[in-house]
CSV table of C-alpha atoms in Angstrom, one decimal:
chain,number,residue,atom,x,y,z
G,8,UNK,CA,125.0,230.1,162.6
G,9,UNK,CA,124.6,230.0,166.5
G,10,UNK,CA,120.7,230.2,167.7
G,11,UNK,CA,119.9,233.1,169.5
G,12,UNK,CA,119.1,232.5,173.3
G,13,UNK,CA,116.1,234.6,173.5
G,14,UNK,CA,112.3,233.3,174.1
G,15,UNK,CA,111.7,234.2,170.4
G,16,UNK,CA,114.1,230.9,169.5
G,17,UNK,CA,111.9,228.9,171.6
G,18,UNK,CA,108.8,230.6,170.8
G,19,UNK,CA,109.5,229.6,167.1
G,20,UNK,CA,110.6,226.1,168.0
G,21,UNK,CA,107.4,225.7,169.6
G,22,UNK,CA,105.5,227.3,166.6
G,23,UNK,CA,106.3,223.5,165.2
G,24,UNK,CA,103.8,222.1,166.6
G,25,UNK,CA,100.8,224.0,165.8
G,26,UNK,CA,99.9,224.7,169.6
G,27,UNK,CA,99.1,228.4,169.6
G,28,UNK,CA,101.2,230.5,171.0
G,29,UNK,CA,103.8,229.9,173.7
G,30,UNK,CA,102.5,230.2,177.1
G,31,UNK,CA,103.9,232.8,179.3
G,32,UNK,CA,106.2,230.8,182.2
G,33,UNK,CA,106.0,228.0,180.3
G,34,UNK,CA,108.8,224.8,180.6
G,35,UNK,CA,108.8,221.5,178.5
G,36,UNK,CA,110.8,218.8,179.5
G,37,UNK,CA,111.7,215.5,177.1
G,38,UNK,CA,113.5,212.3,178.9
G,39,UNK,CA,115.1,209.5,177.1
G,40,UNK,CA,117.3,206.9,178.7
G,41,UNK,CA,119.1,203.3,178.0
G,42,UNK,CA,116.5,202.2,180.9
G,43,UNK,CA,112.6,201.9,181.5
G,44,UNK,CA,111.8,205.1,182.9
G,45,UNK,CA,110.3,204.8,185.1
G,46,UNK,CA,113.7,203.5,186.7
G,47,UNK,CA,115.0,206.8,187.1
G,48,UNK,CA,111.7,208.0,189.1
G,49,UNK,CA,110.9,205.2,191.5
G,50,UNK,CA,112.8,201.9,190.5
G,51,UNK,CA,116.5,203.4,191.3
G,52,UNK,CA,118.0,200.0,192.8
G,53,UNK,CA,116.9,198.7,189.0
G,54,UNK,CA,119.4,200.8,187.4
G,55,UNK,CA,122.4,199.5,186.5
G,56,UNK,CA,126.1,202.0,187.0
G,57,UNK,CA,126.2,202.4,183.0
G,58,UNK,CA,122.3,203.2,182.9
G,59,UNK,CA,122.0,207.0,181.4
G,60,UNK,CA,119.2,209.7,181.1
G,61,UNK,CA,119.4,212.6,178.5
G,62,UNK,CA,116.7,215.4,179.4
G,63,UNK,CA,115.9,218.2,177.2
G,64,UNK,CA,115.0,221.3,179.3
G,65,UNK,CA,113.2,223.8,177.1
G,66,UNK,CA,112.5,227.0,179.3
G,67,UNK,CA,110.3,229.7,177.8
G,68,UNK,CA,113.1,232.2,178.3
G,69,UNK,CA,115.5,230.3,175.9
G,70,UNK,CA,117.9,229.1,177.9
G,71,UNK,CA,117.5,225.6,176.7
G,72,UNK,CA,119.5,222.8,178.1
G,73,UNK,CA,120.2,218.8,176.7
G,74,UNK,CA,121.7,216.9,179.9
G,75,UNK,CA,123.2,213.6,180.3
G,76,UNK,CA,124.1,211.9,183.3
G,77,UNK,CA,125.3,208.2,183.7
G,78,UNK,CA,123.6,207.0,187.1
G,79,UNK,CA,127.6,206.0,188.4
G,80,UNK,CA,128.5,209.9,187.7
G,81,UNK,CA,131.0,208.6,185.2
G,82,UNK,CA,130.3,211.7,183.4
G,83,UNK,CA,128.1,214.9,183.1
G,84,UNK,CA,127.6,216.3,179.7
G,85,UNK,CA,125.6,219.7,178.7
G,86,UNK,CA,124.7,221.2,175.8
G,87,UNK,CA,123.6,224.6,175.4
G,88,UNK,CA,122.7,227.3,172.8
G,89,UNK,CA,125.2,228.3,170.8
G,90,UNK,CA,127.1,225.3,170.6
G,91,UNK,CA,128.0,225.2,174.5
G,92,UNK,CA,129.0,221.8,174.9
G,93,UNK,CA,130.4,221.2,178.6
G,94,UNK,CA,131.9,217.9,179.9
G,95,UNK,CA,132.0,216.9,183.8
G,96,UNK,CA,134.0,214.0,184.5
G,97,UNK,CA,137.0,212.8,186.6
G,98,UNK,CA,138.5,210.3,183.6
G,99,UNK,CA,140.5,212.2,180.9
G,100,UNK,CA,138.9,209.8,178.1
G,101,UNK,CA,135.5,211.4,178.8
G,102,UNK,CA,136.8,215.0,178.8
G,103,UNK,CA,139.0,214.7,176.0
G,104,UNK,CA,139.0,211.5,174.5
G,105,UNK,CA,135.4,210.8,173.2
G,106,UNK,CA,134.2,212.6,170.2
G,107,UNK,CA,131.0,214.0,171.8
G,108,UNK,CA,128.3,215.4,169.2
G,109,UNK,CA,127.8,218.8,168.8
G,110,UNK,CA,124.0,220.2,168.9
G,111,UNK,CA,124.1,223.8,167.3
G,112,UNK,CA,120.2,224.5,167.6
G,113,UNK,CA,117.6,222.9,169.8
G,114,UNK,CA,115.8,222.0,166.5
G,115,UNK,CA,118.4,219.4,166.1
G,116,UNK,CA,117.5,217.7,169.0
G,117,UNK,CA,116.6,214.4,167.9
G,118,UNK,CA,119.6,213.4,165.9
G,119,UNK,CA,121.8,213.9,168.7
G,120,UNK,CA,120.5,210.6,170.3
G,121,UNK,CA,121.5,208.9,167.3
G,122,UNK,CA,125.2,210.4,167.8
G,123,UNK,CA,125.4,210.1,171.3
G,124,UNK,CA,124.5,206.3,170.5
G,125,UNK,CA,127.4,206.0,167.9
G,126,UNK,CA,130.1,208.2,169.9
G,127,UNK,CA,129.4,206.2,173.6
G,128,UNK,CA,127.9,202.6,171.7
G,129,UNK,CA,124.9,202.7,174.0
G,130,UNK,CA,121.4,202.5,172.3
G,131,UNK,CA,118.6,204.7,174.5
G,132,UNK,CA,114.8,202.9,174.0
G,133,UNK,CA,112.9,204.5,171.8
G,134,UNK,CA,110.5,206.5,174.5
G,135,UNK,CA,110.7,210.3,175.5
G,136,UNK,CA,108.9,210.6,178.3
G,137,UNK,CA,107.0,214.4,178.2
G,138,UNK,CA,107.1,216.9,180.9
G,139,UNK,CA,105.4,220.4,180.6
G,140,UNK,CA,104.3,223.7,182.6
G,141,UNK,CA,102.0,225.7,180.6
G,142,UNK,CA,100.8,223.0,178.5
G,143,UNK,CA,99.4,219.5,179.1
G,144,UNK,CA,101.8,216.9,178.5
G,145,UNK,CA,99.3,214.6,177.3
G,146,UNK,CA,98.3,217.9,174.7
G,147,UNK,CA,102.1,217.4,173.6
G,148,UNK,CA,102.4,213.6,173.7
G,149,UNK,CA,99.2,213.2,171.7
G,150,UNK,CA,100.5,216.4,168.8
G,151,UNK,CA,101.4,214.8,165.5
G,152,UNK,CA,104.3,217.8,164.9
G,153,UNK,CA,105.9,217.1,168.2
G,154,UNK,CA,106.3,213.2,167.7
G,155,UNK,CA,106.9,213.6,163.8
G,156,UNK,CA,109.9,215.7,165.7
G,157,UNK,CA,111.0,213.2,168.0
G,158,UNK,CA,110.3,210.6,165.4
G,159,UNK,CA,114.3,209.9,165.2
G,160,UNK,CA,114.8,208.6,168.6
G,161,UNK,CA,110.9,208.1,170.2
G,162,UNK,CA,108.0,205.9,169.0
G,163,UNK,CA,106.4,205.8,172.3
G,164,UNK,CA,105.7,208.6,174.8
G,165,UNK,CA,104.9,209.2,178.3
G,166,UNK,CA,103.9,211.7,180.7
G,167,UNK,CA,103.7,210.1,184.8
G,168,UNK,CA,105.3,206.9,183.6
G,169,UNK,CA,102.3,206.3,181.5
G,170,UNK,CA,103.4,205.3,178.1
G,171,UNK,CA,101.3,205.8,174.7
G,172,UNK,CA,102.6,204.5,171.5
G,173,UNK,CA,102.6,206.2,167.9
C-alpha cells in the first residue's frame, strides 16, 4: 500500500520514538556512507571516485527523500514516497541494468542499506550521522527508539562529526 505524503505519515513515523509530538517546521536528516564522514564535510580530497553517501531527508511536510550520490556522479538515485524510485546516470547499466531496491515506506528505511549493499556490492560503515531542525540531534542520537530503528545499518551515531557508540 503506498504511504501517504502528508505530515501525518511523518508525524506517525516520528511517534516511534517517543519524542512528543512533531515539531512544527521541523526536518531530520540521517547520513550513511562507504567513507568516514566526516570526508564528505571537510576531508573531500580523502574520498575516493566510488565513495557514496545515502541521506535520508525527512521534512515535517512529508515529502521525505532517501538520496545517493557516488562522489564521481556515476549515478544519482532517489527514492520517494510512494515507491518513486528515480535513477540519474549517463551509463545504461545504472539506469536499467542494476536491480535497484525498492523503499515503499520511509519506515523501511534501514533495510534498504542492506539492499543497496547487495544490489551495488559496496558495504556503507555502520554510522548514521544525525541532522535535525526542531529537535536536538544529540536528543535523537541518544533515543533508544531511534537507534533500535537504525539498528540494521548504524551502531554508532553522530551529529557535527562527533561520533557516540550504542
Amino acid at each position: 500500500m503506498p504511504e501517504e505524503i502528508s505530515p501525518s505519515a511523518v508525524a506517525q513515523w516520528f511517534a516511534l520514538f517517543d519524542l512528543g509530538a512533531l515539531p512544527h517546521d521541523s526536518t531530520f536528516s540521517f547520513v550513511l556512507s562507504n567513507d568516514p564522514i566526516e570526508h564528505w564535510f571537510y576531508k573531500r580530497n580523502k574520498l575516493r571516485p566510488e565513495s557514496l553517501k545515502l541521506e535520508l531527508l525527512v521534512p515535517c511536510t512529508g515529502h521525505w527523500r532517501v538520496q545517493l550520490e557516488r562522489n564521481d556522479n556515476l549515478y544519482l538515485a532517489q527514492w520517494r514516497p510512494n515507491d518513486d524510485l528515480r535513477i540519474d546516470s549517463e551509463q545504461l547499466r545504472y539506469r536499467k541494468l542494476v536491480k535497484w531496491p525498492r523503499l515503499a515506506s520511509l519506515m523501511d528505511f534501514p533495510q534498504l542499506i542492506e539492499q543497496l549493499e547487495k544490489s551495488l556490492d559496496v558495504r556503507f560503515l555502520p554510522h548514521a550521522n544525525i541532522g535535525a531542525r526542531g529537535v536536538e540531534p544529540e536528543t535523537l542520537a541518544s533515543n533508544p527508539h531511534l537507534r533500535r530503528w537504525l539498528a540494521p545499518c548504524a551502531q554508532s551515531f553522530g551529529w557535527n562529526w562527533k561520533v557516540q557508540s550504542l
